[in-house]
PDB file of C-alpha atoms and ligand atoms in Angstrom:
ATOM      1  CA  UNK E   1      -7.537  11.509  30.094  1.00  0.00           C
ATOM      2  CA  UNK E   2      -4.424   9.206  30.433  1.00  0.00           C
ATOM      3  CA  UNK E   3      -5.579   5.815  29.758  1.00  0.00           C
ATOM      4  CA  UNK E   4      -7.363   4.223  26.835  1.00  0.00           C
ATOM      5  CA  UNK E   5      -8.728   1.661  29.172  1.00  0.00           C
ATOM      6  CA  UNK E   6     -11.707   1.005  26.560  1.00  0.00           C
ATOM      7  CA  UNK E   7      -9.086   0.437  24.145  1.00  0.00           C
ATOM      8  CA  UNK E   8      -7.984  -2.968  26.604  1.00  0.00           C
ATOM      9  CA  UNK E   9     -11.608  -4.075  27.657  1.00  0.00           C
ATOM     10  CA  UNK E  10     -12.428  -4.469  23.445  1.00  0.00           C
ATOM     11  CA  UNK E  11      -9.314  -6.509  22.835  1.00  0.00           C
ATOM     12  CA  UNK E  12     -10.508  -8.437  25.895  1.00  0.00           C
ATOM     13  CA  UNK E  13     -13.796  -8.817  24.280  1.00  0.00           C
ATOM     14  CA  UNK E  14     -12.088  -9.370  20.727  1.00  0.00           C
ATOM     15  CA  UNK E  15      -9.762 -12.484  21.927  1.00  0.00           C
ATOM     16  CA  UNK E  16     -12.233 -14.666  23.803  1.00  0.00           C
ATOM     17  CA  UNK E  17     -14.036 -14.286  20.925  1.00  0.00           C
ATOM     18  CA  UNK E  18     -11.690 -15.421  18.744  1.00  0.00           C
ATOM     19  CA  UNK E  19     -10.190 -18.099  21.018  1.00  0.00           C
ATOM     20  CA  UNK E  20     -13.670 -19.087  21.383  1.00  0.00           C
ATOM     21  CA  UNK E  21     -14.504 -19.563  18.123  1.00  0.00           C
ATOM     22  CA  UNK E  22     -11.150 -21.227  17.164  1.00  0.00           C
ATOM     23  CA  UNK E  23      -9.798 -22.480  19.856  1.00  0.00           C
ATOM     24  CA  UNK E  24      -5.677 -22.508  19.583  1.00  0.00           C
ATOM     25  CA  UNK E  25      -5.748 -19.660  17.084  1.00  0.00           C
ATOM     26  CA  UNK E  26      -2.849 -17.048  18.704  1.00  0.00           C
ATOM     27  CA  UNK E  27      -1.490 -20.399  19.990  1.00  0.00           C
ATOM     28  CA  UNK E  28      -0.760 -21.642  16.777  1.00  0.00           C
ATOM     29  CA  UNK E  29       0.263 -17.966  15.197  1.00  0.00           C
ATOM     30  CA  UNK E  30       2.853 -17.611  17.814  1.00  0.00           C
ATOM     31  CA  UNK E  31       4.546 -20.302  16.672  1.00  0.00           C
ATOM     32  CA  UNK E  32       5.281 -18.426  13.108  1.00  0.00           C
ATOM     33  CA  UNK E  33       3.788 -15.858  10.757  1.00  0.00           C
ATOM     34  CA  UNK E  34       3.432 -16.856   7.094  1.00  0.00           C
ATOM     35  CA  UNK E  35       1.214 -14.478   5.230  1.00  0.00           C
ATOM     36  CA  UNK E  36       1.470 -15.128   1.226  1.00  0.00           C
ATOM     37  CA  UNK E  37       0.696 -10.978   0.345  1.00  0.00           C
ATOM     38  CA  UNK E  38       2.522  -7.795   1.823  1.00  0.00           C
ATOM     39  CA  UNK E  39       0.266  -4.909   2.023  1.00  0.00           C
ATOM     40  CA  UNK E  40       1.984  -1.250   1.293  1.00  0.00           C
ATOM     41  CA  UNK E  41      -0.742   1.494   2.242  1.00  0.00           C
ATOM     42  CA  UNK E  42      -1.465   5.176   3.372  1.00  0.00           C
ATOM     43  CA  UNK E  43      -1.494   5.979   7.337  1.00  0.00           C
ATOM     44  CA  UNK E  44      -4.708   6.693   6.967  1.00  0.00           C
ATOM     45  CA  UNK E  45      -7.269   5.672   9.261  1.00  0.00           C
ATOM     46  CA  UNK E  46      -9.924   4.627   6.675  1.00  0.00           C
ATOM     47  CA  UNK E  47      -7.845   2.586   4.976  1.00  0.00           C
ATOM     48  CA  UNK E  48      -6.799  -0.827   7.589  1.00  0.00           C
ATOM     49  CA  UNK E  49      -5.590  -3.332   5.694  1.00  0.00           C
ATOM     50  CA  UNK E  50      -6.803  -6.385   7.313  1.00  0.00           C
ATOM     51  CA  UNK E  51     -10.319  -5.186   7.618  1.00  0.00           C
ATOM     52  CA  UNK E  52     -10.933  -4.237   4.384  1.00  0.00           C
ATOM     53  CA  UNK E  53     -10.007  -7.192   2.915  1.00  0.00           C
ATOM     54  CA  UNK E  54     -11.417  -9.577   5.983  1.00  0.00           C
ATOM     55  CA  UNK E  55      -7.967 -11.322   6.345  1.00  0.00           C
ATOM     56  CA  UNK E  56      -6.816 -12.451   9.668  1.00  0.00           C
ATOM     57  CA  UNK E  57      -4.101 -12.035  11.963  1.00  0.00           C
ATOM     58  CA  UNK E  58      -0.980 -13.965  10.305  1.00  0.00           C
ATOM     59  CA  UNK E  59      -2.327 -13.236   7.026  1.00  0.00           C
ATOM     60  CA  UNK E  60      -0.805 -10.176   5.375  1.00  0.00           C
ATOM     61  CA  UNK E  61       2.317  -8.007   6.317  1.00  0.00           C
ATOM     62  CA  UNK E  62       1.721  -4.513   6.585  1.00  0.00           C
ATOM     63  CA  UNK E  63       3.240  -1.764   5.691  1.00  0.00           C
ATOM     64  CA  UNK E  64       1.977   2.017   6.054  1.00  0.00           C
ATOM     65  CA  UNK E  65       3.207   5.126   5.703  1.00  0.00           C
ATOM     66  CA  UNK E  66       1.392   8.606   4.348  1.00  0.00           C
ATOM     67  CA  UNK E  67       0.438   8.178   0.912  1.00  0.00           C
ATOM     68  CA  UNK E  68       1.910   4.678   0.329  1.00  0.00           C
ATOM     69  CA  UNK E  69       4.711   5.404  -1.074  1.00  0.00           C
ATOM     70  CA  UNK E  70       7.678   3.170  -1.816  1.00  0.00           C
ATOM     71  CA  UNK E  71      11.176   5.871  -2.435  1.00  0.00           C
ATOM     72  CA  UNK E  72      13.719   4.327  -3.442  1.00  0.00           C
ATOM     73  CA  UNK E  73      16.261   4.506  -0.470  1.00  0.00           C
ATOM     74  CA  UNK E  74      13.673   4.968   2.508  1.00  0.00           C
ATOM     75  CA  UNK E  75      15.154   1.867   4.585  1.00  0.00           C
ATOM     76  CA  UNK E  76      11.699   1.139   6.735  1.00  0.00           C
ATOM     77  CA  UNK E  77       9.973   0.363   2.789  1.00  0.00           C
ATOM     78  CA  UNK E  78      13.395  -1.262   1.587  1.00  0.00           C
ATOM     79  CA  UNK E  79      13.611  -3.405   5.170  1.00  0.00           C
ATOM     80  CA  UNK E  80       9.797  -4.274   5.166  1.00  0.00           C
ATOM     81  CA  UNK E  81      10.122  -5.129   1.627  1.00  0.00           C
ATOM     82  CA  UNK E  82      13.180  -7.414   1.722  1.00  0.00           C
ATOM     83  CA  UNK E  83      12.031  -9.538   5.048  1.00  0.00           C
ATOM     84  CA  UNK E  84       8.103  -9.904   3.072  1.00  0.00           C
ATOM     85  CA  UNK E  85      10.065 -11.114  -0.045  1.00  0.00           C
ATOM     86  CA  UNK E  86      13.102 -12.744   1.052  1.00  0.00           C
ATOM     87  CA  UNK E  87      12.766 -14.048   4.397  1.00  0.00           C
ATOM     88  CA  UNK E  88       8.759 -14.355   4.772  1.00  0.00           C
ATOM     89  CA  UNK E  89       8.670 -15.548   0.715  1.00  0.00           C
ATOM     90  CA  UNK E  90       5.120 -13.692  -0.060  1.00  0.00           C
ATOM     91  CA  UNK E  91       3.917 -14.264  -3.197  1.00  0.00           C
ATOM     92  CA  UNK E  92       2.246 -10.988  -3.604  1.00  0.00           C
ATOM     93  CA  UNK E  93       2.621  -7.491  -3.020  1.00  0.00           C
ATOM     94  CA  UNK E  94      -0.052  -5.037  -2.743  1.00  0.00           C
ATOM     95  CA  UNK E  95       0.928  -1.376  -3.427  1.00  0.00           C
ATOM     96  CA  UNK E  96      -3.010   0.153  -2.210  1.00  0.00           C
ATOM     97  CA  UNK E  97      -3.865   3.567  -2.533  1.00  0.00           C
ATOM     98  CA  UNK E  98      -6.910   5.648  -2.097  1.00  0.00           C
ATOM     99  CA  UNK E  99      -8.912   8.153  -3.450  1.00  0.00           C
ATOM    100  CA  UNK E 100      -9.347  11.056  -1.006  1.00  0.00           C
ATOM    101  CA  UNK E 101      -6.177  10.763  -0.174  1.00  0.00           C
ATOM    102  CA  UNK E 102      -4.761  13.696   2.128  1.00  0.00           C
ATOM    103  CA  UNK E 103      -1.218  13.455   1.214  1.00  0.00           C
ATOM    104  CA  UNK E 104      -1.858  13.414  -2.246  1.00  0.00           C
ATOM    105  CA  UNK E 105      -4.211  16.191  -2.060  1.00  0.00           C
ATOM    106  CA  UNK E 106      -1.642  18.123  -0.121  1.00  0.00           C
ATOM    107  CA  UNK E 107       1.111  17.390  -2.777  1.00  0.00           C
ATOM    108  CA  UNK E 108      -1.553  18.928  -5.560  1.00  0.00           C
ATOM    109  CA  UNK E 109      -1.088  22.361  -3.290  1.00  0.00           C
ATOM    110  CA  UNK E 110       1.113  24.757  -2.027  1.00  0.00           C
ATOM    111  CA  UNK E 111      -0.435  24.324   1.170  1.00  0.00           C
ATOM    112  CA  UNK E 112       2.389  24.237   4.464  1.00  0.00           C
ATOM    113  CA  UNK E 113       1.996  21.342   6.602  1.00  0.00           C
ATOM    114  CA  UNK E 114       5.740  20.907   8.126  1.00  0.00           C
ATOM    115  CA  UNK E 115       8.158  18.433   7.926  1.00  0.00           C
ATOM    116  CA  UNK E 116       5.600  15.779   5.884  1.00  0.00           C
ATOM    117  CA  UNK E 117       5.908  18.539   2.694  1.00  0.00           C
ATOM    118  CA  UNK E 118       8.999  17.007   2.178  1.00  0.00           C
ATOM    119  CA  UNK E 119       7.840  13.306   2.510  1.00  0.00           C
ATOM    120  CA  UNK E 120       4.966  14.438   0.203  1.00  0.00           C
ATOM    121  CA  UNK E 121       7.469  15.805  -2.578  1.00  0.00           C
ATOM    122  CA  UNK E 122       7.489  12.041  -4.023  1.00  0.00           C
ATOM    123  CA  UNK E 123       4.176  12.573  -4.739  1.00  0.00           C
ATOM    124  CA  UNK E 124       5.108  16.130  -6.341  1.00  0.00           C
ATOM    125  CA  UNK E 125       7.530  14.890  -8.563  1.00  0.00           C
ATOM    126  CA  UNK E 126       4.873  12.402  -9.719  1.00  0.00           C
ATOM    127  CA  UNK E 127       2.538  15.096 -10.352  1.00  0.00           C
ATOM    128  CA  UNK E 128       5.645  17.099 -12.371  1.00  0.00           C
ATOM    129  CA  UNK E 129       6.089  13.544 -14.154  1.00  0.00           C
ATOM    130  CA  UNK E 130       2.245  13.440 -15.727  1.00  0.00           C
ATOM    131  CA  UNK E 131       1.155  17.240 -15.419  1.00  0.00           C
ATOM    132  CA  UNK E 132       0.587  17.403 -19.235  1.00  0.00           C
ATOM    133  CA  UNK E 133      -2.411  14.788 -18.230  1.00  0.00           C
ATOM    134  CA  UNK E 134      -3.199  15.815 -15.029  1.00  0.00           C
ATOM    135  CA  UNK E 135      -3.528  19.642 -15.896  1.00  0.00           C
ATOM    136  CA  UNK E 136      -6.156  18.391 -18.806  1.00  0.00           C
ATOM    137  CA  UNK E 137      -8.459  17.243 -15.858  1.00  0.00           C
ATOM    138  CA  UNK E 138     -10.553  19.737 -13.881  1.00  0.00           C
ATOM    139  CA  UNK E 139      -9.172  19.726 -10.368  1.00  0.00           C
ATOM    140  CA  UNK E 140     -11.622  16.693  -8.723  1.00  0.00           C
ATOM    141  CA  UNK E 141     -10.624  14.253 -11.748  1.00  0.00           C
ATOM    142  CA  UNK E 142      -7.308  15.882 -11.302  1.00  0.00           C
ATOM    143  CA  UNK E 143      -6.697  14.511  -7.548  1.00  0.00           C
ATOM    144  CA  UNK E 144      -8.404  11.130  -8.298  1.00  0.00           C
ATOM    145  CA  UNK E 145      -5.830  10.697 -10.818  1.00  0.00           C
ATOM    146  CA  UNK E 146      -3.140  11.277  -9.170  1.00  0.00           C
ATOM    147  CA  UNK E 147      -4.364   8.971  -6.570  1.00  0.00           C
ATOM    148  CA  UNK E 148      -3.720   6.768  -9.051  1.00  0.00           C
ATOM    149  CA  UNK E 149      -0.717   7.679 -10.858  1.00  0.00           C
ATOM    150  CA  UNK E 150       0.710   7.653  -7.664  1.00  0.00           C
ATOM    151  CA  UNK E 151       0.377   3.832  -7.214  1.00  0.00           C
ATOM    152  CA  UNK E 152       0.974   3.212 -11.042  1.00  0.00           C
ATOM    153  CA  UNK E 153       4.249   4.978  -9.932  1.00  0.00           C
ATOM    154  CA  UNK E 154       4.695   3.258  -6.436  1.00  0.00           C
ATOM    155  CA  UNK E 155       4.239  -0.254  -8.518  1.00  0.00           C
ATOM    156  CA  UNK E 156       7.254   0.601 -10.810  1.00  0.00           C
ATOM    157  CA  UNK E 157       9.366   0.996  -7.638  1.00  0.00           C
ATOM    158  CA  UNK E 158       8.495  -1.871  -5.818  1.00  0.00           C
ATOM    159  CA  UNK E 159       9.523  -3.650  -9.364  1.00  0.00           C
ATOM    160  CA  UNK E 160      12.868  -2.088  -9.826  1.00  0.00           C
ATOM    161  CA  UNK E 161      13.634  -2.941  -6.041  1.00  0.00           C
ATOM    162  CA  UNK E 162      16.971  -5.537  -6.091  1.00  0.00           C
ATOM    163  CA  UNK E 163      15.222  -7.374  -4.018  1.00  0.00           C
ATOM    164  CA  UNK E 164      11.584  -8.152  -6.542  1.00  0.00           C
ATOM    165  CA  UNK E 165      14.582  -8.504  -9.469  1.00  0.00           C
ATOM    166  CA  UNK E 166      16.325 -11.263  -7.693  1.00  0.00           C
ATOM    167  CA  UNK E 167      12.945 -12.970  -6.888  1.00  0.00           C
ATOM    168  CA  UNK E 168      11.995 -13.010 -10.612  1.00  0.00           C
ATOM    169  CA  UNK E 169      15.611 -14.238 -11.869  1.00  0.00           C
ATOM    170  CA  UNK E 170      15.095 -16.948  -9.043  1.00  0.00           C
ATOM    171  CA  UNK E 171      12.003 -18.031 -10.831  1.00  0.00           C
ATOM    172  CA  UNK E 172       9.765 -17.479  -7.980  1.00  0.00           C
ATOM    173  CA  UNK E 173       6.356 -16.984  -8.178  1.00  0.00           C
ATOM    174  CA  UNK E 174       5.969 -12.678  -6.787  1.00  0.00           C
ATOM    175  CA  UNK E 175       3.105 -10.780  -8.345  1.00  0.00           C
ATOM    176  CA  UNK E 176       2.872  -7.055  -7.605  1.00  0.00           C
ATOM    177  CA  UNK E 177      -0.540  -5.437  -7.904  1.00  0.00           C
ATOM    178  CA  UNK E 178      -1.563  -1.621  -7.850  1.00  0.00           C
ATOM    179  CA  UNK E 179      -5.319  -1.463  -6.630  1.00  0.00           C
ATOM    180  CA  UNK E 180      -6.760   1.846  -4.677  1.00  0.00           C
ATOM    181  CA  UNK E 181      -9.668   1.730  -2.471  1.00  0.00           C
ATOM    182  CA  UNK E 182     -13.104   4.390  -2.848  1.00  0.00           C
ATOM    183  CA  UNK E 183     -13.464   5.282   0.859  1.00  0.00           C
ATOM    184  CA  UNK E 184     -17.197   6.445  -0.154  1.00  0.00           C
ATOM    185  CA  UNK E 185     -18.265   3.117  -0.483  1.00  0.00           C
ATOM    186  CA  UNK E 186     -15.708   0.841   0.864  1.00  0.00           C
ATOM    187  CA  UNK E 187     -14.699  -0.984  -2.241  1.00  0.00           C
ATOM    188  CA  UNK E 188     -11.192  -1.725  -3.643  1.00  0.00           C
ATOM    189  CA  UNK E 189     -10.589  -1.648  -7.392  1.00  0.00           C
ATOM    190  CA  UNK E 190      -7.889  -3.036  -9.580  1.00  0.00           C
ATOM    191  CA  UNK E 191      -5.743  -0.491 -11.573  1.00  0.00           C
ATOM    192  CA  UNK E 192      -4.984  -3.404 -13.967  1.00  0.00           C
ATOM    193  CA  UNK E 193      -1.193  -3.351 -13.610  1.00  0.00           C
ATOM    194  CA  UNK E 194      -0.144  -6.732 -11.921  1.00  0.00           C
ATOM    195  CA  UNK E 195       3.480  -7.570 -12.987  1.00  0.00           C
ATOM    196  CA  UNK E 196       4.859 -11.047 -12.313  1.00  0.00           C
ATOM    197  CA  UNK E 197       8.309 -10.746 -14.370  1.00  0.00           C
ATOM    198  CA  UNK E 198      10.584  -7.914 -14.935  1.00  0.00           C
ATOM    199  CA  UNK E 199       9.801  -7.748 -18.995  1.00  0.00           C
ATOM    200  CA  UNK E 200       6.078  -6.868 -18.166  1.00  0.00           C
ATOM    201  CA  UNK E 201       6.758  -3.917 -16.264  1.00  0.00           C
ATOM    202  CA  UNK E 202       7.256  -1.262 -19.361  1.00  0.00           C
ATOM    203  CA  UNK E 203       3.745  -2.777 -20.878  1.00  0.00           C
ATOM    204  CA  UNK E 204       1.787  -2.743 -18.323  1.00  0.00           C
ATOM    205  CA  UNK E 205       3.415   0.718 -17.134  1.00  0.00           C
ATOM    206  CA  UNK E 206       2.435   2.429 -20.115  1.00  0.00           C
ATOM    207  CA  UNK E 207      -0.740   0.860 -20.686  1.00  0.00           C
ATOM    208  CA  UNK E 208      -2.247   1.574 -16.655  1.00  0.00           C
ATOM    209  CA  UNK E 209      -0.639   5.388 -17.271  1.00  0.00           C
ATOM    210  CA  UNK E 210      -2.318   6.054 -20.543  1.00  0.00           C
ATOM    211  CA  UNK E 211      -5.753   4.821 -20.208  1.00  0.00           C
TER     212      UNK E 211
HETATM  213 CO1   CO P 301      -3.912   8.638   2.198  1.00  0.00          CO
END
């Protein structure tokens, strides 16, 4: 099959809707974007950003990539990053994981998947980071943790960034939350670690990573 003509009927469907219901909407959000939170999630296809949270078009910038990770040189996260913080002036970044997650599971085994092993060896030098505590859990408590060390982790880079560090010596208002979402159920939880200045980072670092 070549085409995905269904694909182009439903956005049909999905902008007269829209349009109908608010007439002027994608007339007024072509004019300019100006979403107030950046998103950073996994690829996966449970996990949309804009549904799960019911925000519109024009309301959060999105970034994906497998396992939602932020390294510290990767340009695409440094360039999304930058443009949410400095150009689009968000006020809040959302580093969201998810338990179930397949890159995170993969990075827990020796398991050969290609090229993405070495994409995934952030997440393995997370797990090397915290194995005293993750090798204390049995092996399903194990990978939910790590779920979640991983955005405890993904949190602390987004903060170090030169970019968040400038925003916070500016004085401008940038809060960077860690939540992860239960695909079972569909609901989004917060990790507790939200830092708004650079001198509540190590705090709320150790507290999220020890309880
Ligand atoms: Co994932």
């Amino acid at each position: 099959m070549r085409t995905l003509a269904h694909l182009f009927e439903t956005n049909r469907r999905w902008a007269e809707s829209v349009e109908r219901d608010r007439p002027g909407f994608f007339a007024a959000l072509a004019e300019q974007q100006a979403p107030r939170i950046l998103w950073i999630g996994c690829a996966d296809s449970r996990v949309p950003a804009n549904q799960i949270t019911g925000l519109d078009p024009g309301e959060v910038f999105v970034h994906r990539n497998v396992a939602n990770v932020v390294p510290h040189a990767d340009l695409n996260a440094l360039s999304v990053l930058q443009y949410a913080v400095e150009v689009l002036k968000v006020e809040h970044v959302v580093v969201c994981g998810h338990y179930g997650c397949g890159g995170v599971q993969a990075a827990l085994s020796e398991q050969r998947l290609g090229l993405i092993d070495n994409w995934l060896l952030h997440v393995k030098d997370i797990r090397w980071k915290h194995r005293t505590a993750l090798d204390a859990l049995d092996d399903t408590a194990r990978f939910r943790r790590l779920c979640e060390l991983n955005v405890i982790e993904q949190v602390v880079n987004v903060c170090q960034t030169s970019f968040v560090r400038e925003a916070w010596q500016a004085g401008r208002d940038l809060s960077v939350h860690g939540w992860i979402y239960e695909l079972s159920d569909g609901l989004l939880r917060d990790l507790g670690l939200t830092v708004t200045a650079a001198d509540e980072l190590e705090p709320l670092y150790t507290e999220a990573v020890e309880r």
